[in-house]
Structure formats: structure tokens, C-alpha cells
Coordinates of C-alpha atoms in Angstrom, one line a residue:
M470 CA 2.8 5.2 5.7
A471 CA -0.3 5.0 3.5
K472 CA -3.2 7.2 4.5
I473 CA -6.7 6.1 4.0
L474 CA -9.9 8.2 3.8
I475 CA -13.0 6.3 5.1
V476 CA -16.2 7.8 3.8
E477 CA -19.0 5.9 5.4
D478 CA -22.1 7.2 7.3
D479 CA -22.7 4.0 9.2
I480 CA -20.9 4.7 12.5
D481 CA -20.4 1.0 13.3
I482 CA -18.9 0.1 9.9
N483 CA -16.8 3.3 9.9
E484 CA -15.3 2.4 13.3
L485 CA -14.8 -1.2 12.3
I486 CA -12.7 -0.2 9.3
A487 CA -10.9 2.5 11.3
D488 CA -9.9 0.1 14.0
K489 CA -8.5 -2.3 11.4
C490 CA -6.6 0.5 9.8
G491 CA -4.9 1.2 13.1
R492 CA -4.0 -2.4 13.7
E493 CA -2.6 -2.7 10.2
G494 CA -0.4 0.3 10.6
Y495 CA -2.2 2.7 8.3
E496 CA -3.0 6.3 9.0
Y497 CA -6.7 7.1 8.4
R498 CA -9.4 9.8 8.6
S499 CA -13.1 9.0 9.0
C500 CA -15.8 11.1 7.3
Y501 CA -19.5 10.5 7.7
S502 CA -21.0 12.5 4.8
G503 CA -20.0 13.4 1.2
T504 CA -19.9 17.1 2.1
E505 CA -17.4 16.4 5.0
A506 CA -15.3 14.2 2.7
E507 CA -15.1 17.0 0.0
L508 CA -13.8 19.4 2.7
V509 CA -11.3 17.0 4.1
L510 CA -9.9 16.1 0.6
S511 CA -9.3 19.8 0.0
L512 CA -7.2 20.0 3.2
E513 CA -5.3 16.7 3.4
K514 CA -3.6 14.2 1.1
F515 CA -4.6 10.6 1.0
D516 CA -3.3 7.5 -0.8
I517 CA -6.7 5.7 -1.1
V518 CA -10.4 6.4 -0.5
L519 CA -13.0 3.9 0.8
L520 CA -16.3 5.2 -0.5
D521 CA -19.9 4.4 0.5
L522 CA -22.5 5.4 -2.0
M523 CA -25.6 6.3 0.0
L524 CA -24.2 9.3 1.9
P525 CA -25.8 12.4 3.3
G526 CA -24.8 15.6 1.6
I527 CA -23.0 14.8 -1.6
K528 CA -23.9 11.4 -2.8
G529 CA -21.1 8.8 -3.3
E530 CA -21.5 8.7 -7.1
N531 CA -21.0 12.5 -7.3
L532 CA -18.1 12.4 -4.9
L533 CA -16.5 9.7 -7.0
N534 CA -16.6 12.0 -10.1
L535 CA -15.3 14.9 -8.1
I536 CA -12.3 12.9 -6.8
K537 CA -11.4 11.6 -10.2
V538 CA -11.4 15.1 -11.7
K539 CA -9.4 16.8 -8.9
Y540 CA -7.2 14.2 -7.3
D541 CA -5.1 11.1 -8.2
M542 CA -5.8 8.2 -5.9
P543 CA -7.5 4.8 -6.1
I544 CA -11.1 4.5 -4.9
I545 CA -12.7 1.3 -3.5
V546 CA -16.5 1.6 -3.5
I547 CA -18.2 -0.1 -0.5
S548 CA -21.9 -0.4 -1.0
A549 CA -25.0 -2.5 -0.4
K550 CA -25.9 -1.9 -4.0
D551 CA -25.0 -5.3 -5.6
S552 CA -26.5 -5.2 -9.1
V553 CA -24.1 -5.9 -11.9
N554 CA -25.2 -2.7 -13.7
T555 CA -24.3 -0.6 -10.7
K556 CA -20.9 -2.1 -10.4
V557 CA -20.2 -1.7 -14.1
D558 CA -21.3 1.9 -14.2
L559 CA -19.1 2.8 -11.2
L560 CA -16.1 1.0 -12.5
N561 CA -16.6 2.8 -15.9
A562 CA -16.9 6.0 -13.9
G563 CA -13.5 5.6 -12.4
A564 CA -13.8 3.3 -9.3
D565 CA -10.8 1.1 -9.0
D566 CA -12.6 -1.7 -7.1
Y567 CA -16.0 -2.5 -5.7
I568 CA -17.0 -4.6 -2.7
T569 CA -20.5 -5.2 -1.5
K570 CA -21.9 -5.2 2.0
P571 CA -21.8 -7.2 4.1
F572 CA -18.1 -7.7 3.4
D573 CA -15.2 -9.6 5.0
L574 CA -12.8 -7.2 6.6
N575 CA -9.7 -9.2 5.7
E576 CA -10.9 -9.3 2.0
L577 CA -11.3 -5.5 2.1
F578 CA -7.8 -5.0 3.4
A579 CA -6.4 -7.4 0.9
R580 CA -8.0 -5.3 -1.8
I581 CA -6.6 -2.1 -0.3
A582 CA -3.1 -3.7 -0.3
V583 CA -3.5 -4.5 -4.0
Q584 CA -4.4 -0.9 -4.9
L585 CA -1.6 0.6 -2.8
R586 CA 0.9 -1.6 -4.6
K587 CA -0.1 -0.3 -8.0
P588 CA 2.3 2.3 -9.3
N589 CA 0.8 5.8 -9.3
Q590 CA 0.5 7.0 -12.9
L591 CA 1.9 10.4 -12.1
N592 CA 4.8 9.7 -9.8
K593 CA 5.2 5.9 -10.0
R594 CA 4.9 5.4 -6.2
I595 CA 4.6 1.9 -4.8
I596 CA 3.3 1.7 -1.2
T597 CA 3.8 -1.4 0.9
G598 CA 3.0 -1.2 4.6
S599 CA 5.1 1.8 5.9
F600 CA 7.4 1.7 2.8
C601 CA 7.0 4.0 -0.2
L602 CA 9.1 3.4 -3.3
D603 CA 9.2 6.3 -5.7
E604 CA 10.6 4.8 -8.9
E605 CA 10.7 8.1 -10.7
S606 CA 12.9 9.9 -8.1
G607 CA 14.8 6.8 -7.0
Q608 CA 13.8 7.2 -3.4
I609 CA 12.6 4.9 -0.7
F610 CA 10.7 6.2 2.4
F611 CA 9.8 4.5 5.7
G612 CA 7.0 6.6 7.1
D613 CA 8.2 10.2 6.7
N614 CA 11.9 9.2 6.6
E615 CA 13.9 8.8 3.5
I616 CA 16.1 5.7 3.6
I617 CA 19.6 6.3 2.1
L618 CA 21.1 3.1 0.7
P619 CA 24.0 2.0 -1.5
L620 CA 22.8 1.0 -5.0
L621 CA 22.7 -2.8 -4.5
E622 CA 20.9 -2.5 -1.2
F623 CA 18.4 -0.1 -2.8
K624 CA 17.8 -2.7 -5.6
I625 CA 17.2 -5.5 -3.0
L626 CA 14.8 -3.4 -0.9
S627 CA 13.0 -2.2 -4.0
L628 CA 12.3 -5.8 -5.0
F629 CA 10.9 -6.6 -1.6
I630 CA 8.6 -3.6 -1.7
K631 CA 7.4 -4.4 -5.2
Y632 CA 6.7 -8.1 -4.3
P633 CA 6.0 -8.1 -0.5
K634 CA 4.7 -11.7 -0.4
K635 CA 7.4 -13.3 -2.6
V636 CA 10.2 -15.3 -1.1
F637 CA 13.4 -14.4 -3.0
S638 CA 16.1 -17.1 -3.1
K639 CA 19.7 -16.0 -3.1
A640 CA 19.8 -16.8 -6.8
N641 CA 16.7 -14.6 -7.5
L642 CA 18.3 -11.6 -5.7
Y643 CA 21.7 -12.0 -7.2
E644 CA 20.5 -12.3 -10.8
S645 CA 17.9 -9.5 -10.4
C646 CA 20.2 -7.0 -8.5
W647 CA 23.7 -7.9 -9.8
G648 CA 22.5 -8.7 -13.3
Q649 CA 24.7 -11.7 -13.5
N650 CA 24.2 -15.5 -13.4
Y651 CA 24.3 -16.8 -9.9
S652 CA 27.5 -18.5 -9.1
S653 CA 26.6 -20.1 -5.7
D654 CA 28.5 -17.4 -3.9
E655 CA 26.0 -17.2 -0.9
N656 CA 28.3 -14.9 1.1
T657 CA 27.8 -12.0 -1.3
V658 CA 24.0 -11.9 -0.9
N659 CA 24.3 -12.6 2.9
V660 CA 26.6 -9.7 3.4
H661 CA 24.3 -7.3 1.6
I662 CA 21.2 -8.6 3.4
S663 CA 22.9 -8.2 6.8
S664 CA 24.0 -4.7 5.9
L665 CA 20.5 -3.7 4.8
R666 CA 19.0 -5.1 8.0
K667 CA 21.4 -3.0 10.1
R668 CA 20.5 0.2 8.1
L669 CA 16.7 -0.5 8.6
K670 CA 17.2 -0.7 12.3
R671 CA 17.7 3.1 12.3
Y672 CA 14.0 3.4 11.3
T673 CA 12.3 0.6 13.2
D674 CA 13.0 -2.0 15.9
R675 CA 11.0 -4.6 13.9
E676 CA 12.8 -7.3 11.9
I677 CA 11.8 -6.1 8.4
I678 CA 13.6 -8.8 6.3
E679 CA 12.5 -12.3 7.3
T680 CA 14.6 -15.4 6.6
V681 CA 12.6 -18.2 5.3
W682 CA 14.8 -21.2 6.1
G683 CA 15.7 -23.3 3.1
M684 CA 14.1 -20.9 0.7
G685 CA 15.4 -17.3 1.0
F686 CA 14.2 -13.9 2.2
R687 CA 11.0 -11.8 2.1
L688 CA 9.7 -8.5 3.5
K689 CA 7.9 -8.8 6.8
I690 CA 5.3 -6.0 7.0

């Protein structure tokens, strides 16, 4: 499960984002000053930081530089500063994205999802919802639990994690995972999808793989 650090001194905005984190299934930690965030970062690991600029203690710009030097995680700046020069300077300084206040909460979380899906340059992790795909080690985790799968089911689930909004037809899955031209043998794909669904039931009661009738399958997160 992805963990978000919210660094925002406005209590109402901080609580608004934190509430949305909970509803979206993310873990989170709220900080209200740059100094507090620096301490929390030294004690806990996070997957992404939401960073205000005008903070008490350490200013947001300085905290951005500190994070980029000491840690490896995407940073989305959230600020009322809306000049083009400010945005360009912060993006050049290492911010991965920039959204201005007032902002739409759904847009913010869409941007968070985009950042979390990007492979980490050090360990090539892709995080989608509660799933974490580590391409370097060849492991998939659901929350804190590693999911042990046969090779073809691993390949299928990896595709779903990499492209969570894509509907995969049976031909898509067969050609991508089996590496052969699709021969209209629907049963082969159906059997592996059914088996994968059963294995995932060990980790959650939710239906993770959704059937889109007449089209194929996709991840339901």
C-alpha cells in the first residue's frame, strides 16, 4: 500500500487531503511544518510527498532540495504561487509535478496515481492501489504480503498493475503473456484468470480482476 506524506500547514487542506487518502486506500502521515516533515522523513519511509511551499520552520523550497538529496521519491508541490517562473524553477529543482491552489481533489489524486505508477529508478517499483510490482526482484506485493504466483499468472497480474485502466482482451493477454499469436482458444486465458482470482482471494475479499463483458478484463482497484 502506497504511503503518502502530506506537508501542509493549512489544517483544513491537510485534513481534506488526509480524508481522501483514507478513502482511496492509501496510508498517510500529516505534517504541518517543514521542520516536522524533516524529522518524520528521517524516521519513516514514504512513496510520495505532497509539499506546500509556504511552511513554518523549513520552507518548502529548502525541504524539496533536502528530499531530493537524501531520499528517492516523487514530490508534488501544492502551492498558491502560480507564476510560470516559480513552477519552472521548482520543476528544475526536482519537483515531479506542480498543482496550484485552489485545486480539484480528484485531479490531485489522479496526479498522485500517475507518479506512483512510474517505475522507481533505483528498484523499478510500480505501485497501483495496494499492489506493488518490483520488476527488478520479480516480486508482487499486496500491502505487506508477497503474492506467490506461477509464471503465467505473474505475467498477467503484472500487466494489470502496469496498466490499471486498460481493458485487456483475451487476445491481448495471450499474445503478451504466452508470446504467441492468439488462436481463439478462450479457455486457456479463462482458466488462468480464474486461477489468479482464486489466489488473490487469499489477500482480499474484493473482486480484483473485473470482467468487462464483450471486451475483456481489467484491474479493479
